[in-house]
């Protein structure tokens, strides 16, 4: 089939499917909004930093994104709207913006999608991230003579761009937020497939120190909200992954009196955690989770598997704080389940009950409660990251994308480990944060 026909059909189909929320597995259930809803259609009052950057003439000078095809994979949260407003201020033509989102139970999902579409962006679910769609995007880039930039969480768009010869030829750089996406970027670099710059926020010490404790606090809040009838402080919590999120998650649950055990397969990560005490840092995943009421995967890779589940009590709750739906081996759980049923926020009989995951009954009458089917706790309605944290991190990500578009790092290649902190200081984000939020 000629590529031009593929383009018309693929984009038309994507636009039709984009009208669906793509979250049928979870969003069909009415969930209580614990955080306050946005008070205006522009969400500017939620994110004053991004709102100010989206109106800044100095940042808009030269319209650096005017000739770009921007391919984004960002979470469908309220901050996404302000990020897009920033990109438009930087000269991006809305019809050249394609945003993909994950199938998560985002709060305010419909409001966000409606706002993005009203601004002229094409907003699509993850299942539209296909080689055929990216062939269509290559046709669009060729027809309009556009350079290609990516900004995302997980490097999936980056892989698809670099797998398409025409998009790869037009690719001038990208920005990545997560450790997992940075690992993928490193692999592509080793394979000789990343000849352009990729700014990695995950390598920033500023980001880890600023965001890590707040992500952990949001996860703790989510767990407390999800189990309002139980005393969470009495639980044994097993944490698999001792990086930035794992470290601060350990501290958060320890602070309320939980018995917390953590494991990371990297000895260096374990020694960095040793100040928490030898009883809290274990040398195997099984030691960390043995007897746990709650297991939290924070490693950015598969952690909760058959071996881990084999040493847990008859009833165990498993969850994830990774950005990707990857920590829990759902294939194993589903294959060995005798029965499964929706997991409810309140006991049967409560009105306006919420589905918060799935309960699987395995052989031996073992119950495994999977919160939000392995999706990250921080994107449920029960424990959102505070607005001022998101205002800084997402706005910072957008400013990194601005510097890529300007060509500030055009002569560099591969993962840029220092660029994120350089952009942070260049744009005086700390000073703006203190002015607006402190």
Coordinates of C-alpha atoms in Angstrom, one line a residue:
X1 CA 0.0 0.0 0.0
X2 CA 1.5 3.4 -0.9
X3 CA 2.6 5.4 2.2
X4 CA 0.4 8.3 1.3
X5 CA -2.7 6.1 1.6
X6 CA -1.4 4.7 4.8
X7 CA -1.0 8.3 6.1
X8 CA -4.6 9.3 5.3
X9 CA -6.1 6.2 6.7
X10 CA -3.9 6.0 9.8
X11 CA -4.4 9.6 10.8
X12 CA -8.1 9.5 10.1
X13 CA -8.5 6.4 12.2
X14 CA -6.4 7.8 14.9
X15 CA -8.5 11.0 15.1
X16 CA -11.7 8.9 15.3
X17 CA -10.3 6.7 18.0
X18 CA -8.9 9.6 19.9
X19 CA -12.4 10.7 20.8
X20 CA -12.6 7.7 23.1
X21 CA -11.0 7.9 26.5
X22 CA -9.1 4.7 26.1
X23 CA -9.5 3.9 29.8
X24 CA -12.4 1.6 29.6
X25 CA -10.9 -0.9 32.1
X26 CA -10.9 1.6 34.9
X27 CA -12.5 4.9 33.9
X28 CA -15.9 3.3 33.6
X29 CA -16.0 3.1 37.4
X30 CA -17.1 6.2 39.2
X31 CA -14.2 7.2 41.6
X32 CA -14.4 9.9 44.2
X33 CA -12.2 12.9 43.4
X34 CA -10.1 13.3 46.6
X35 CA -8.1 16.2 45.2
X36 CA -10.0 19.4 44.3
X37 CA -11.0 19.6 40.6
X38 CA -9.6 22.4 38.4
X39 CA -11.5 25.7 38.8
X40 CA -11.0 26.9 35.3
X41 CA -10.7 25.6 31.7
X42 CA -7.0 26.7 31.3
X43 CA -5.8 25.2 34.6
X44 CA -3.4 28.2 34.9
X45 CA -4.2 28.7 38.6
X46 CA -3.0 25.2 39.3
X47 CA 0.4 25.7 37.6
X48 CA 1.4 29.4 37.9
X49 CA 5.0 28.8 36.8
X50 CA 4.1 27.1 33.6
X51 CA 1.3 29.6 33.0
X52 CA 3.8 32.4 33.3
X53 CA 6.3 30.7 31.0
X54 CA 3.5 30.1 28.5
X55 CA 3.1 33.9 28.2
X56 CA 6.7 34.9 28.3
X57 CA 7.8 36.9 25.2
X58 CA 11.5 36.2 25.9
X59 CA 11.0 32.5 25.7
X60 CA 8.9 32.9 22.6
X61 CA 11.5 34.9 20.7
X62 CA 12.3 33.4 17.3
X63 CA 9.5 30.9 17.6
X64 CA 11.9 28.0 18.0
X65 CA 9.3 25.3 17.6
X66 CA 7.7 26.8 14.5
X67 CA 9.1 24.2 12.2
X68 CA 8.8 21.1 14.5
X69 CA 6.8 18.0 14.5
X70 CA 6.5 17.4 18.2
X71 CA 5.7 13.8 19.2
X72 CA 4.9 13.5 22.9
X73 CA 4.1 10.7 25.2
X74 CA 3.0 12.4 28.4
X75 CA 0.6 11.5 31.2
X76 CA -2.9 12.8 30.7
X77 CA -2.9 15.0 33.7
X78 CA -3.8 18.7 34.1
X79 CA -0.2 19.7 33.7
X80 CA -0.2 18.4 30.1
X81 CA -2.5 21.3 29.1
X82 CA -0.1 24.0 30.4
X83 CA 2.9 22.2 28.8
X84 CA 1.1 22.4 25.5
X85 CA 0.4 26.1 26.1
X86 CA 4.1 26.6 26.6
X87 CA 4.9 24.7 23.3
X88 CA 2.4 26.9 21.5
X89 CA 4.1 30.0 22.9
X90 CA 7.4 28.7 21.6
X91 CA 5.9 28.7 18.1
X92 CA 4.6 25.2 17.8
X93 CA 1.8 24.9 15.2
X94 CA -1.0 22.8 17.1
X95 CA -1.6 20.6 14.0
X96 CA 2.0 19.5 14.3
X97 CA 1.6 18.2 17.8
X98 CA 0.8 14.6 18.5
X99 CA 0.3 13.6 22.2
X100 CA 0.0 9.9 23.2
X101 CA -1.2 8.9 26.7
X102 CA -1.2 5.7 28.8
X103 CA -4.2 3.7 29.8
X104 CA -4.2 4.9 33.4
X105 CA -7.0 6.0 35.7
X106 CA -6.1 9.6 35.5
X107 CA -8.0 12.2 37.6
X108 CA -9.8 14.8 35.4
X109 CA -9.0 12.7 32.3
X110 CA -11.9 14.0 30.2
X111 CA -11.3 17.6 31.1
X112 CA -7.6 17.3 30.0
X113 CA -8.4 15.6 26.7
X114 CA -11.1 18.1 25.9
X115 CA -8.8 21.0 26.7
X116 CA -6.0 19.6 24.5
X117 CA -8.3 19.0 21.6
X118 CA -9.8 22.4 21.9
X119 CA -6.2 23.8 21.6
X120 CA -5.7 22.0 18.3
X121 CA -3.5 19.0 19.4
X122 CA -4.1 15.5 18.2
X123 CA -4.4 13.3 21.4
X124 CA -4.3 9.6 21.1
X125 CA -4.1 6.5 23.3
X126 CA -1.0 4.3 23.5
X127 CA -2.5 1.6 21.3
X128 CA -2.2 4.1 18.4
X129 CA 1.6 4.1 18.8
X130 CA 2.2 1.8 15.9
X131 CA 4.7 1.7 13.0
X132 CA 1.8 2.5 10.6
X133 CA 1.0 5.7 12.6
X134 CA 4.6 6.7 12.6
X135 CA 4.8 6.1 8.9
X136 CA 1.9 8.5 8.6
X137 CA 3.8 11.0 10.8
X138 CA 6.8 10.7 8.5
X139 CA 4.5 11.6 5.6
X140 CA 3.3 14.7 7.5
X141 CA 6.9 15.7 8.3
X142 CA 7.9 15.3 4.7
X143 CA 4.9 17.2 3.4
X144 CA 5.5 20.2 5.7
X145 CA 9.3 19.9 5.8
X146 CA 9.4 19.6 9.6
X147 CA 12.2 18.7 12.0
X148 CA 11.2 16.0 14.6
X149 CA 11.5 16.3 18.3
X150 CA 10.2 14.0 21.1
X151 CA 9.3 14.7 24.7
X152 CA 8.2 11.8 26.8
X153 CA 8.0 9.4 29.6
X154 CA 9.5 6.0 28.7
X155 CA 11.3 6.5 25.3
X156 CA 8.7 4.5 23.3
X157 CA 8.1 7.3 20.9
X158 CA 11.9 7.7 20.6
X159 CA 12.3 4.1 19.6
X160 CA 9.5 4.3 17.0
X161 CA 11.0 7.5 15.5
X162 CA 14.4 6.1 15.2
X163 CA 13.0 2.9 13.7
X164 CA 11.5 4.9 10.9
X165 CA 14.2 6.0 8.4
X166 CA 12.4 9.1 7.3
X167 CA 11.6 10.3 10.9
X168 CA 15.1 9.4 12.0
X169 CA 16.6 11.5 9.3
X170 CA 14.5 14.5 10.5
X171 CA 15.1 13.9 14.2
X172 CA 17.1 16.7 15.9
X173 CA 16.7 15.7 19.6
X174 CA 14.4 14.9 22.4
X175 CA 13.7 15.0 26.2
X176 CA 13.1 12.1 28.5
X177 CA 11.8 12.2 32.1
X178 CA 12.2 8.7 33.5
X179 CA 15.0 6.3 34.4
X180 CA 13.4 3.6 32.3
X181 CA 13.3 5.9 29.3
X182 CA 16.9 6.8 29.9
X183 CA 17.9 3.1 30.0
X184 CA 16.3 2.7 26.6
X185 CA 18.1 5.8 25.3
X186 CA 21.4 4.3 26.6
X187 CA 20.7 1.1 24.7
X188 CA 19.9 3.0 21.5
X189 CA 23.1 5.0 22.0
X190 CA 25.2 1.8 22.4
X191 CA 23.6 0.4 19.2
X192 CA 24.6 3.5 17.3
X193 CA 21.0 4.6 16.8
X194 CA 21.0 7.9 18.8
X195 CA 23.1 10.3 16.8
X196 CA 21.2 13.3 18.3
X197 CA 21.0 14.8 21.8
X198 CA 18.5 13.4 24.4
X199 CA 18.2 15.4 27.6
X200 CA 17.6 13.0 30.5
X201 CA 15.9 14.5 33.5
X202 CA 16.4 11.3 35.4
X203 CA 20.1 12.0 35.7
X204 CA 19.5 15.3 37.5
X205 CA 20.3 15.4 41.2
X206 CA 18.1 18.4 41.5
X207 CA 15.1 16.5 40.2
X208 CA 15.7 13.4 42.5
X209 CA 16.1 15.5 45.6
X210 CA 13.2 17.8 44.8
X211 CA 10.7 15.3 43.4
X212 CA 11.6 12.0 45.1
X213 CA 10.2 12.8 48.6
X214 CA 7.0 14.3 47.1
X215 CA 6.4 11.2 44.9
X216 CA 6.8 9.0 48.0
X217 CA 4.5 11.1 50.1
X218 CA 1.8 11.0 47.3
X219 CA 2.2 7.2 47.3
X220 CA 1.7 7.0 51.0
X221 CA -1.3 9.2 50.8
X222 CA -2.8 7.0 48.1
X223 CA -2.4 3.9 50.2
X224 CA -4.0 5.5 53.2
X225 CA -6.9 6.8 51.1
X226 CA -7.4 3.4 49.5
X227 CA -7.7 1.6 52.8
X228 CA -9.7 3.9 55.0
X229 CA -11.0 1.1 57.2
X230 CA -7.5 -0.3 58.1
X231 CA -4.6 0.9 60.2
X232 CA -1.9 1.1 57.6
X233 CA 0.7 2.0 60.2
X234 CA 0.6 -1.6 61.5
X235 CA 1.5 -3.1 58.1
X236 CA 4.6 -4.8 57.0
X237 CA 5.6 -3.1 53.7
X238 CA 8.1 -4.7 51.2
X239 CA 9.7 -2.3 48.7
X240 CA 11.4 -3.7 45.6
X241 CA 13.7 -1.1 44.2
X242 CA 16.1 1.0 46.2
X243 CA 16.6 4.0 43.8
X244 CA 15.3 7.5 44.3
X245 CA 11.6 6.5 44.6
X246 CA 12.3 3.4 46.6
X247 CA 14.5 5.3 49.1
X248 CA 11.9 7.9 49.8
X249 CA 9.1 5.4 49.9
X250 CA 10.9 3.5 52.6
X251 CA 11.3 6.7 54.6
X252 CA 7.6 7.7 54.1
X253 CA 6.2 4.4 55.3
X254 CA 8.8 4.1 58.1
X255 CA 7.7 7.6 59.3
X256 CA 4.2 6.4 60.2
X257 CA 5.4 3.3 62.0
X258 CA 5.2 0.6 59.3
X259 CA 7.6 -2.3 59.4
X260 CA 9.5 -1.6 56.2
X261 CA 11.9 -3.8 54.3
X262 CA 13.6 -2.8 51.0
X263 CA 15.7 -4.7 48.4
X264 CA 17.6 -3.6 45.3
X265 CA 19.7 -6.0 43.2
X266 CA 22.5 -3.4 43.0
X267 CA 24.9 -3.6 46.0
X268 CA 25.8 0.1 45.5
X269 CA 22.1 1.0 45.9
X270 CA 21.9 -1.1 49.1
X271 CA 24.9 0.5 50.7
X272 CA 23.4 3.9 50.0
X273 CA 20.4 2.8 52.0
X274 CA 22.4 1.3 54.9
X275 CA 21.8 4.4 57.1
X276 CA 18.2 3.3 57.5
X277 CA 19.5 0.3 59.4
X278 CA 20.5 -3.3 58.6
X279 CA 17.1 -4.6 59.6
X280 CA 15.4 -2.6 56.8
X281 CA 17.8 -3.3 53.9
X282 CA 17.7 -6.9 52.7
X283 CA 20.0 -8.8 50.3
X284 CA 17.2 -10.6 48.5
X285 CA 13.7 -9.7 47.3
X286 CA 12.3 -12.7 49.2
X287 CA 13.7 -11.4 52.5
X288 CA 12.2 -8.0 51.9
X289 CA 8.7 -9.2 51.2
X290 CA 8.4 -12.3 53.4
X291 CA 5.3 -11.7 55.5
X292 CA 4.4 -8.4 53.9
X293 CA 0.9 -7.0 53.8
X294 CA 1.8 -4.6 51.0
X295 CA 4.5 -4.9 48.3
X296 CA 5.4 -1.8 46.2
X297 CA 7.5 -2.1 43.1
X298 CA 9.7 0.9 42.5
X299 CA 12.5 -0.4 40.3
X300 CA 11.2 0.5 36.8
X301 CA 11.4 -3.1 35.7
X302 CA 9.6 -6.4 36.6
X303 CA 10.0 -7.1 40.4
X304 CA 6.8 -8.8 41.7
X305 CA 7.0 -12.3 40.3
X306 CA 6.1 -15.9 41.2
X307 CA 9.0 -16.3 43.6
X308 CA 8.1 -13.1 45.4
X309 CA 4.4 -14.1 45.7
X310 CA 5.4 -17.6 47.0
X311 CA 6.7 -16.2 50.3
X312 CA 3.8 -13.7 51.0
X313 CA 0.9 -14.3 53.4
X314 CA -2.4 -15.8 52.4
X315 CA -3.6 -12.2 51.6
X316 CA -1.3 -9.7 50.1
X317 CA -1.6 -6.3 48.3
X318 CA 0.7 -5.6 45.4
X319 CA 1.2 -2.2 43.7
X320 CA 3.5 -0.1 41.6
X321 CA 5.1 3.3 41.8
X322 CA 6.8 3.0 38.4
X323 CA 5.7 5.2 35.6
X324 CA 5.2 2.1 33.4
X325 CA 2.8 -0.7 34.1
X326 CA 5.7 -3.2 34.4
X327 CA 6.5 -4.1 38.0
X328 CA 3.9 -6.9 38.5
X329 CA 3.8 -10.1 36.6
X330 CA 0.1 -10.0 35.8
X331 CA 0.5 -12.8 33.2
X332 CA 1.6 -15.3 36.0
X333 CA -1.2 -14.1 38.4
X334 CA -3.9 -14.4 35.8
X335 CA -2.7 -17.8 34.6
X336 CA -2.8 -19.3 38.1
X337 CA -6.0 -17.5 39.3
X338 CA -9.0 -19.7 40.1
X339 CA -11.2 -16.7 40.3
X340 CA -11.0 -12.9 40.0
X341 CA -13.2 -10.1 41.1
X342 CA -13.1 -6.3 41.2
X343 CA -11.4 -4.9 44.3
X344 CA -13.6 -2.3 46.0
X345 CA -12.7 0.7 48.1
X346 CA -15.5 -0.1 50.7
X347 CA -17.2 -3.3 51.7
X348 CA -20.1 -4.5 49.7
X349 CA -23.3 -2.5 50.2
X350 CA -21.8 1.0 50.1
X351 CA -23.2 3.3 47.5
X352 CA -20.9 5.0 45.1
X353 CA -18.2 2.4 45.7
X354 CA -15.0 2.6 43.7
X355 CA -13.1 -0.2 41.9
X356 CA -9.5 0.2 42.9
X357 CA -8.0 -2.9 41.3
X358 CA -8.6 -6.6 41.0
X359 CA -8.5 -9.4 43.5
X360 CA -7.2 -12.8 42.3
X361 CA -7.7 -16.0 44.2
X362 CA -4.8 -18.4 43.5
X363 CA -4.5 -22.1 44.5
X364 CA -4.4 -22.7 48.2
X365 CA -7.0 -19.9 48.7
X366 CA -4.3 -17.2 48.4
X367 CA -5.7 -13.8 47.7
X368 CA -3.6 -11.3 45.7
X369 CA -5.0 -7.8 45.6
X370 CA -3.5 -5.9 42.6
X371 CA -4.0 -2.2 43.0
X372 CA -5.1 -0.5 39.8
X373 CA -4.0 -3.5 37.8
X374 CA -0.4 -2.6 38.3
X375 CA -0.7 1.1 37.2
X376 CA 1.2 3.6 39.3
X377 CA -0.4 4.8 42.5
X378 CA 0.5 8.4 41.9
X379 CA -1.8 8.7 38.9
X380 CA -5.0 7.4 40.6
X381 CA -7.4 9.9 42.1
X382 CA -6.3 8.8 45.6
X383 CA -2.8 10.2 45.9
X384 CA -1.9 12.9 43.4
X385 CA 1.5 14.6 43.3
X386 CA 1.0 18.2 44.6
X387 CA 0.6 20.9 42.0
X388 CA 3.8 22.9 42.9
X389 CA 5.9 19.8 42.4
X390 CA 4.3 19.1 39.0
X391 CA 4.6 22.8 38.1
X392 CA 8.3 22.6 38.4
X393 CA 9.0 19.2 36.9
X394 CA 6.7 19.3 33.9
X395 CA 7.6 23.0 33.2
X396 CA 11.3 22.1 33.4
X397 CA 10.7 19.2 31.0
X398 CA 9.1 21.7 28.5
X399 CA 12.0 24.1 28.9
X400 CA 14.4 21.3 28.1
X401 CA 12.4 20.7 25.0
X402 CA 12.7 24.4 24.2
X403 CA 16.5 24.2 24.3
X404 CA 16.5 21.2 22.1
X405 CA 14.3 23.0 19.6
X406 CA 16.6 26.1 19.7
X407 CA 19.5 23.8 18.8
X408 CA 21.4 24.6 22.0
X409 CA 22.8 21.0 22.1
X410 CA 22.8 20.3 18.4
X411 CA 26.5 19.5 18.3
X412 CA 26.2 16.8 21.1
X413 CA 24.9 13.3 20.7
X414 CA 23.4 10.6 22.9
X415 CA 22.3 10.9 26.5
X416 CA 23.0 14.4 28.0
X417 CA 23.5 13.8 31.7
X418 CA 24.2 17.4 32.7
X419 CA 21.9 19.3 30.4
X420 CA 18.8 19.1 32.6
X421 CA 20.5 20.8 35.5
X422 CA 22.0 23.3 33.1
X423 CA 18.6 24.2 31.8
X424 CA 17.3 24.4 35.4
X425 CA 19.9 27.0 36.3
X426 CA 19.8 28.8 32.9
X427 CA 16.1 29.5 33.3
X428 CA 16.3 30.3 37.0
X429 CA 13.7 27.8 37.9
X430 CA 14.6 27.8 41.6
X431 CA 14.2 31.6 41.8
X432 CA 10.9 31.5 40.0
X433 CA 9.7 28.7 42.3
X434 CA 10.5 30.7 45.4
X435 CA 8.9 33.8 44.0
X436 CA 5.7 32.0 43.1
X437 CA 5.3 29.1 45.5
X438 CA 7.5 29.7 48.6

